[in-house]
Amino acid sequence: MALADTERGVSTCGDSGSPFSEIIELNVGGQVYVTRHKTLIAVPDSLLWNMFSKKSPKELARDSKGRFFLDRDGFLFRYILDYLRDLNLVLPDYFPEKSRLQREADFFQLRDLAKRLSPRVSKDNSISEEISQSDTEEGARECGSSSAMETLRTMTVSASGAMRSPSLDSRKSGYITIGYRGSYTIGRDIQTDAKFRRVARITVCGKTSLAKEVFGDTLNESRDPDRPPERYTSRYYLKYNFLEQAFDKLTEAGFHMVACSSTGTCAYTSNDPNEDKIWTSYTEYVFCRE
């Protein structure tokens, strides 16, 4: 019976068939997941199957709290885990991370999932559409019908317009607000050894599609994932802390600054007024593309 339970992936700490407990905690790139052992071994010969059925717990890396550690994309692992639960995957309508998710599927040796996410599928679809268009053109030539050829030209113009629309949409007007909270220290008696701006995080506010167009892979969406492209967000932030780099990205995309505001507070590092002063400020820059 213990062997049968192990084959199903249902085991407990006292089960002699498997050294793993039924409920397993994972730390994937800093994101914590809790799942069943049988979920992790749902796909034979996958990386997780080998880890949690062929190895012992002592052979696997752990974090400081004893969770099994995987140095992979913690955000995308949620879709890997969803797939393992019922071998089916449903992605949001607007999901720009398919290529990265395919890379994760390849890493975890989930061949069927990687095949579903392969961009080759979309290429095949486009080829089949081109073949259909060629067949239509050939049929019009055989018939010799001017109306058929005119219809074909209309279809070609419409298709060309459809092909151009993404680039036109990508240049549509809008506003993006960049914000940051920074701090700096001024020494006693306003000494010249002041410690300058220390930026903890650069936030991005505006329409989702505009933010992704401008900042691309440098945009961290973990605080507001799966946001539709036409919705607005104030929870994105950048993966770097250089304001000038963000400004360069906006300038390259055709934006220019139209407004700026800032607030600041001052505090002492101790009760002694002669000690260093710490200034904390919050600043926002509004950029526009017309």
CSV table of N, CA, C and O in Angstrom, one decimal, residues 55-132:
chain,number,residue,atom,x,y,z
A,55,LYS,N,15.2,12.0,-5.8
A,55,LYS,CA,16.2,12.5,-4.8
A,55,LYS,C,15.6,12.5,-3.4
A,55,LYS,O,14.4,12.4,-3.2
A,56,SER,N,16.5,12.6,-2.4
A,56,SER,CA,16.1,12.7,-1.1
A,56,SER,C,16.0,14.2,-0.7
A,56,SER,O,16.7,15.0,-1.3
A,57,PRO,N,15.3,14.6,0.4
A,57,PRO,CA,15.2,16.0,0.8
A,57,PRO,C,16.6,16.6,1.1
A,57,PRO,O,16.8,17.8,0.9
A,58,LYS,N,17.5,15.8,1.6
A,58,LYS,CA,18.9,16.3,1.9
A,58,LYS,C,19.7,16.7,0.7
A,58,LYS,O,20.6,17.5,0.8
A,59,GLU,N,19.3,16.2,-0.5
A,59,GLU,CA,20.0,16.5,-1.7
A,59,GLU,C,19.6,17.8,-2.3
A,59,GLU,O,20.2,18.3,-3.2
A,60,LEU,N,18.4,18.3,-1.9
A,60,LEU,CA,17.9,19.5,-2.5
A,60,LEU,C,18.2,20.8,-1.7
A,60,LEU,O,18.3,20.7,-0.5
A,61,ALA,N,18.4,21.9,-2.4
A,61,ALA,CA,18.7,23.2,-1.8
A,61,ALA,C,17.5,23.7,-1.0
A,61,ALA,O,16.4,23.5,-1.4
A,62,ARG,N,17.8,24.3,0.1
A,62,ARG,CA,16.8,24.9,1.0
A,62,ARG,C,17.2,26.3,1.3
A,62,ARG,O,18.3,26.7,1.3
A,63,ASP,N,16.1,27.1,1.7
A,63,ASP,CA,16.4,28.5,2.1
A,63,ASP,C,16.6,28.5,3.7
A,63,ASP,O,16.6,27.4,4.3
A,64,SER,N,16.7,29.6,4.2
A,64,SER,CA,16.9,29.7,5.7
A,64,SER,C,15.8,29.2,6.5
A,64,SER,O,16.0,28.9,7.7
A,65,LYS,N,14.6,29.1,6.0
A,65,LYS,CA,13.4,28.6,6.7
A,65,LYS,C,13.1,27.2,6.4
A,65,LYS,O,12.0,26.7,6.7
A,66,GLY,N,14.0,26.5,5.7
A,66,GLY,CA,13.8,25.1,5.4
A,66,GLY,C,12.9,24.8,4.1
A,66,GLY,O,12.7,23.6,3.8
A,67,ARG,N,12.5,25.8,3.4
A,67,ARG,CA,11.8,25.6,2.2
A,67,ARG,C,12.7,25.1,1.1
A,67,ARG,O,13.8,25.6,1.0
A,68,PHE,N,12.2,24.3,0.2
A,68,PHE,CA,13.0,23.9,-1.0
A,68,PHE,C,13.1,25.1,-1.9
A,68,PHE,O,12.1,25.7,-2.3
A,69,PHE,N,14.4,25.3,-2.3
A,69,PHE,CA,14.7,26.6,-3.1
A,69,PHE,C,14.9,26.3,-4.5
A,69,PHE,O,15.7,25.4,-4.9
A,70,LEU,N,14.3,27.1,-5.4
A,70,LEU,CA,14.5,27.0,-6.8
A,70,LEU,C,14.9,28.4,-7.3
A,70,LEU,O,14.1,29.4,-7.1
A,71,ASP,N,16.0,28.6,-7.9
A,71,ASP,CA,16.4,29.9,-8.4
A,71,ASP,C,15.9,30.2,-9.8
A,71,ASP,O,16.6,30.2,-10.8
A,72,ARG,N,14.6,30.4,-9.8
A,72,ARG,CA,13.9,30.7,-11.1
A,72,ARG,C,12.9,31.8,-10.9
A,72,ARG,O,12.8,32.4,-9.8
A,73,ASP,N,12.2,32.2,-12.0
A,73,ASP,CA,11.3,33.3,-12.0
A,73,ASP,C,10.1,33.0,-11.1
A,73,ASP,O,9.3,32.1,-11.4
A,74,GLY,N,10.0,33.6,-9.9
A,74,GLY,CA,8.9,33.3,-9.0
A,74,GLY,C,7.6,33.7,-9.5
A,74,GLY,O,6.6,33.1,-9.1
A,75,PHE,N,7.5,34.8,-10.3
A,75,PHE,CA,6.2,35.2,-10.8
A,75,PHE,C,5.6,34.2,-11.8
A,75,PHE,O,4.5,33.8,-11.8
A,76,LEU,N,6.5,33.7,-12.7
A,76,LEU,CA,6.0,32.8,-13.8
A,76,LEU,C,5.8,31.4,-13.3
A,76,LEU,O,5.1,30.6,-13.9
A,77,PHE,N,6.3,31.1,-12.1
A,77,PHE,CA,6.2,29.7,-11.6
A,77,PHE,C,4.7,29.4,-11.2
A,77,PHE,O,4.3,28.3,-11.2
A,78,ARG,N,3.9,30.5,-11.0
A,78,ARG,CA,2.5,30.2,-10.7
A,78,ARG,C,1.8,29.5,-11.9
A,78,ARG,O,0.9,28.7,-11.7
A,79,TYR,N,2.2,29.8,-13.1
A,79,TYR,CA,1.6,29.2,-14.3
A,79,TYR,C,2.2,27.8,-14.4
A,79,TYR,O,1.4,26.9,-14.9
A,80,ILE,N,3.4,27.5,-14.1
A,80,ILE,CA,4.0,26.2,-14.1
A,80,ILE,C,3.2,25.3,-13.1
A,80,ILE,O,2.8,24.2,-13.4
A,81,LEU,N,2.9,25.8,-11.9
A,81,LEU,CA,2.2,25.1,-10.9
A,81,LEU,C,0.7,24.9,-11.3
A,81,LEU,O,0.2,23.8,-11.1
A,82,ASP,N,0.1,25.9,-12.0
A,82,ASP,CA,-1.3,25.7,-12.5
A,82,ASP,C,-1.3,24.6,-13.5
A,82,ASP,O,-2.3,23.8,-13.5
A,83,TYR,N,-0.3,24.5,-14.4
A,83,TYR,CA,-0.3,23.5,-15.4
A,83,TYR,C,-0.1,22.1,-14.7
A,83,TYR,O,-0.8,21.1,-15.1
A,84,LEU,N,0.7,22.0,-13.7
A,84,LEU,CA,0.9,20.7,-13.1
A,84,LEU,C,-0.3,20.2,-12.3
A,84,LEU,O,-0.5,19.0,-12.2
A,85,ARG,N,-1.2,21.1,-11.9
A,85,ARG,CA,-2.4,20.6,-11.2
A,85,ARG,C,-3.4,19.8,-12.0
A,85,ARG,O,-3.9,18.8,-11.5
A,86,ASP,N,-3.6,20.2,-13.2
A,86,ASP,CA,-4.5,19.5,-14.1
A,86,ASP,C,-4.1,19.3,-15.5
A,86,ASP,O,-4.9,19.0,-16.4
A,87,LEU,N,-2.8,19.6,-15.7
A,87,LEU,CA,-2.2,19.5,-17.1
A,87,LEU,C,-2.9,20.3,-18.1
A,87,LEU,O,-3.0,19.9,-19.3
A,88,ASN,N,-3.4,21.4,-17.7
A,88,ASN,CA,-4.0,22.4,-18.6
A,88,ASN,C,-3.6,23.8,-18.1
A,88,ASN,O,-3.3,24.0,-17.0
A,89,LEU,N,-3.5,24.7,-19.1
A,89,LEU,CA,-3.0,26.0,-18.8
A,89,LEU,C,-3.9,27.1,-19.4
A,89,LEU,O,-4.2,27.0,-20.6
A,90,VAL,N,-4.4,28.0,-18.6
A,90,VAL,CA,-5.3,29.1,-19.1
A,90,VAL,C,-4.5,30.4,-18.8
A,90,VAL,O,-4.3,30.7,-17.6
A,91,LEU,N,-4.1,31.1,-19.8
A,91,LEU,CA,-3.4,32.4,-19.6
A,91,LEU,C,-4.4,33.6,-19.8
A,91,LEU,O,-5.4,33.4,-20.4
A,92,PRO,N,-4.0,34.7,-19.2
A,92,PRO,CA,-4.8,35.9,-19.4
A,92,PRO,C,-4.9,36.3,-20.9
A,92,PRO,O,-4.1,35.9,-21.7
A,93,ASP,N,-6.0,37.1,-21.2
A,93,ASP,CA,-6.1,37.5,-22.6
A,93,ASP,C,-4.9,38.3,-23.1
A,93,ASP,O,-4.5,38.1,-24.2
A,94,TYR,N,-4.4,39.1,-22.2
A,94,TYR,CA,-3.2,39.9,-22.6
A,94,TYR,C,-2.0,39.4,-21.8
A,94,TYR,O,-1.9,39.7,-20.6
A,95,PHE,N,-1.2,38.6,-22.4
A,95,PHE,CA,-0.1,37.9,-21.6
A,95,PHE,C,1.2,38.1,-22.4
A,95,PHE,O,1.5,37.3,-23.3
A,96,PRO,N,2.0,39.1,-22.2
A,96,PRO,CA,3.2,39.3,-23.0
A,96,PRO,C,4.4,38.5,-22.6
A,96,PRO,O,5.5,38.6,-23.2
A,97,GLU,N,4.3,37.6,-21.7
A,97,GLU,CA,5.4,36.8,-21.2
A,97,GLU,C,5.5,35.4,-21.7
A,97,GLU,O,6.1,34.5,-21.1
A,98,LYS,N,4.9,35.1,-22.8
A,98,LYS,CA,4.8,33.8,-23.3
A,98,LYS,C,6.2,33.2,-23.6
A,98,LYS,O,6.5,32.0,-23.3
A,99,SER,N,7.1,34.0,-24.2
A,99,SER,CA,8.4,33.5,-24.5
A,99,SER,C,9.2,33.2,-23.3
A,99,SER,O,9.9,32.2,-23.2
A,100,ARG,N,9.0,34.0,-22.2
A,100,ARG,CA,9.7,33.7,-21.0
A,100,ARG,C,9.1,32.5,-20.3
A,100,ARG,O,9.8,31.7,-19.7
A,101,LEU,N,7.8,32.4,-20.4
A,101,LEU,CA,7.2,31.2,-19.8
A,101,LEU,C,7.6,29.9,-20.5
A,101,LEU,O,7.8,28.9,-19.9
A,102,GLN,N,7.8,30.0,-21.8
A,102,GLN,CA,8.3,28.9,-22.6
A,102,GLN,C,9.7,28.5,-22.1
A,102,GLN,O,10.0,27.3,-22.0
A,103,ARG,N,10.5,29.5,-21.9
A,103,ARG,CA,11.8,29.2,-21.4
A,103,ARG,C,11.8,28.5,-20.0
A,103,ARG,O,12.5,27.5,-19.8
A,104,GLU,N,10.8,28.9,-19.1
A,104,GLU,CA,10.6,28.2,-17.9
A,104,GLU,C,10.2,26.8,-18.1
A,104,GLU,O,10.6,25.9,-17.4
A,105,ALA,N,9.2,26.6,-19.0
A,105,ALA,CA,8.7,25.2,-19.3
A,105,ALA,C,9.9,24.3,-19.8
A,105,ALA,O,10.0,23.2,-19.4
A,106,ASP,N,10.7,24.9,-20.6
A,106,ASP,CA,11.9,24.1,-21.1
A,106,ASP,C,12.8,23.8,-19.9
A,106,ASP,O,13.3,22.6,-19.9
A,107,PHE,N,13.0,24.7,-19.0
A,107,PHE,CA,13.9,24.4,-17.9
A,107,PHE,C,13.3,23.3,-17.0
A,107,PHE,O,14.1,22.4,-16.6
A,108,PHE,N,12.0,23.4,-16.8
A,108,PHE,CA,11.4,22.3,-15.9
A,108,PHE,C,11.1,21.1,-16.7
A,108,PHE,O,10.5,20.1,-16.2
A,109,GLN,N,11.5,21.0,-18.0
A,109,GLN,CA,11.4,19.8,-18.8
A,109,GLN,C,9.9,19.4,-19.0
A,109,GLN,O,9.6,18.2,-18.9
A,110,LEU,N,9.1,20.4,-19.1
A,110,LEU,CA,7.6,20.2,-19.4
A,110,LEU,C,7.4,20.3,-20.9
A,110,LEU,O,7.1,21.4,-21.4
A,111,ARG,N,7.7,19.2,-21.6
A,111,ARG,CA,7.7,19.3,-23.1
A,111,ARG,C,6.4,19.7,-23.7
A,111,ARG,O,6.4,20.5,-24.7
A,112,ASP,N,5.3,19.1,-23.2
A,112,ASP,CA,4.0,19.4,-23.8
A,112,ASP,C,3.7,20.9,-23.6
A,112,ASP,O,3.2,21.6,-24.5
A,113,LEU,N,4.0,21.5,-22.4
A,113,LEU,CA,3.7,22.9,-22.1
A,113,LEU,C,4.6,23.7,-23.0
A,113,LEU,O,4.1,24.7,-23.6
A,114,ALA,N,5.8,23.4,-23.2
A,114,ALA,CA,6.7,24.2,-24.0
A,114,ALA,C,6.3,24.2,-25.4
A,114,ALA,O,6.3,25.2,-26.2
A,115,LYS,N,5.7,23.1,-25.9
A,115,LYS,CA,5.2,23.0,-27.3
A,115,LYS,C,4.0,23.9,-27.5
A,115,LYS,O,3.9,24.5,-28.5
A,116,ARG,N,3.1,23.9,-26.5
A,116,ARG,CA,2.0,24.8,-26.6
A,116,ARG,C,2.4,26.2,-26.6
A,116,ARG,O,1.7,27.0,-27.3
A,117,LEU,N,3.4,26.6,-25.9
A,117,LEU,CA,3.8,28.0,-25.9
A,117,LEU,C,4.8,28.4,-27.0
A,117,LEU,O,5.2,29.5,-27.1
A,118,SER,N,5.2,27.4,-27.8
A,118,SER,CA,6.1,27.7,-28.9
A,118,SER,C,5.6,28.7,-29.8
A,118,SER,O,4.5,28.7,-30.3
A,119,PRO,N,6.4,29.8,-30.2
A,119,PRO,CA,6.0,30.8,-31.2
A,119,PRO,C,5.8,30.2,-32.6
A,119,PRO,O,5.3,30.8,-33.4
A,120,ARG,N,6.3,29.0,-32.8
A,120,ARG,CA,6.2,28.3,-34.1
A,120,ARG,C,4.7,28.1,-34.4
A,120,ARG,O,4.3,28.2,-35.6
A,121,VAL,N,3.9,28.0,-33.4
A,121,VAL,CA,2.5,27.9,-33.7
A,121,VAL,C,1.9,29.1,-34.3
A,121,VAL,O,1.2,29.0,-35.3
A,122,SER,N,2.2,30.3,-33.8
A,122,SER,CA,1.7,31.5,-34.4
A,122,SER,C,2.3,31.7,-35.8
A,122,SER,O,1.6,32.2,-36.7
A,123,LYS,N,3.5,31.3,-36.0
A,123,LYS,CA,4.1,31.4,-37.3
A,123,LYS,C,3.3,30.5,-38.3
A,123,LYS,O,3.1,30.9,-39.5
A,124,ASP,N,3.0,29.3,-37.9
A,124,ASP,CA,2.2,28.5,-38.8
A,124,ASP,C,0.9,29.1,-39.1
A,124,ASP,O,0.4,29.0,-40.3
A,125,ASN,N,0.3,29.7,-38.1
A,125,ASN,CA,-1.0,30.3,-38.4
A,125,ASN,C,-0.9,31.4,-39.4
A,125,ASN,O,-1.7,31.6,-40.3
A,126,SER,N,0.2,32.2,-39.3
A,126,SER,CA,0.4,33.3,-40.3
A,126,SER,C,0.6,32.8,-41.7
A,126,SER,O,0.2,33.3,-42.7
A,127,ILE,N,1.4,31.7,-41.7
A,127,ILE,CA,1.7,31.1,-43.0
A,127,ILE,C,0.4,30.5,-43.7
A,127,ILE,O,0.2,30.7,-44.9
A,128,SER,N,-0.4,29.9,-42.9
A,128,SER,CA,-1.7,29.4,-43.4
A,128,SER,C,-2.6,30.5,-44.0
A,128,SER,O,-3.2,30.4,-45.0
A,129,GLU,N,-2.5,31.7,-43.3
A,129,GLU,CA,-3.3,32.8,-43.8
A,129,GLU,C,-2.7,33.3,-45.1
A,129,GLU,O,-3.5,33.7,-46.0
A,130,GLU,N,-1.4,33.3,-45.2
A,130,GLU,CA,-0.8,33.8,-46.5
A,130,GLU,C,-1.1,32.8,-47.6
A,130,GLU,O,-1.4,33.2,-48.7
A,131,ILE,N,-1.1,31.5,-47.3
A,131,ILE,CA,-1.5,30.5,-48.3
A,131,ILE,C,-2.9,30.7,-48.8
A,131,ILE,O,-3.2,30.7,-50.0
A,132,SER,N,-3.8,31.0,-47.8
A,132,SER,CA,-5.2,31.3,-48.2
A,132,SER,C,-5.3,32.5,-49.1
A,132,SER,O,-6.0,32.5,-50.1
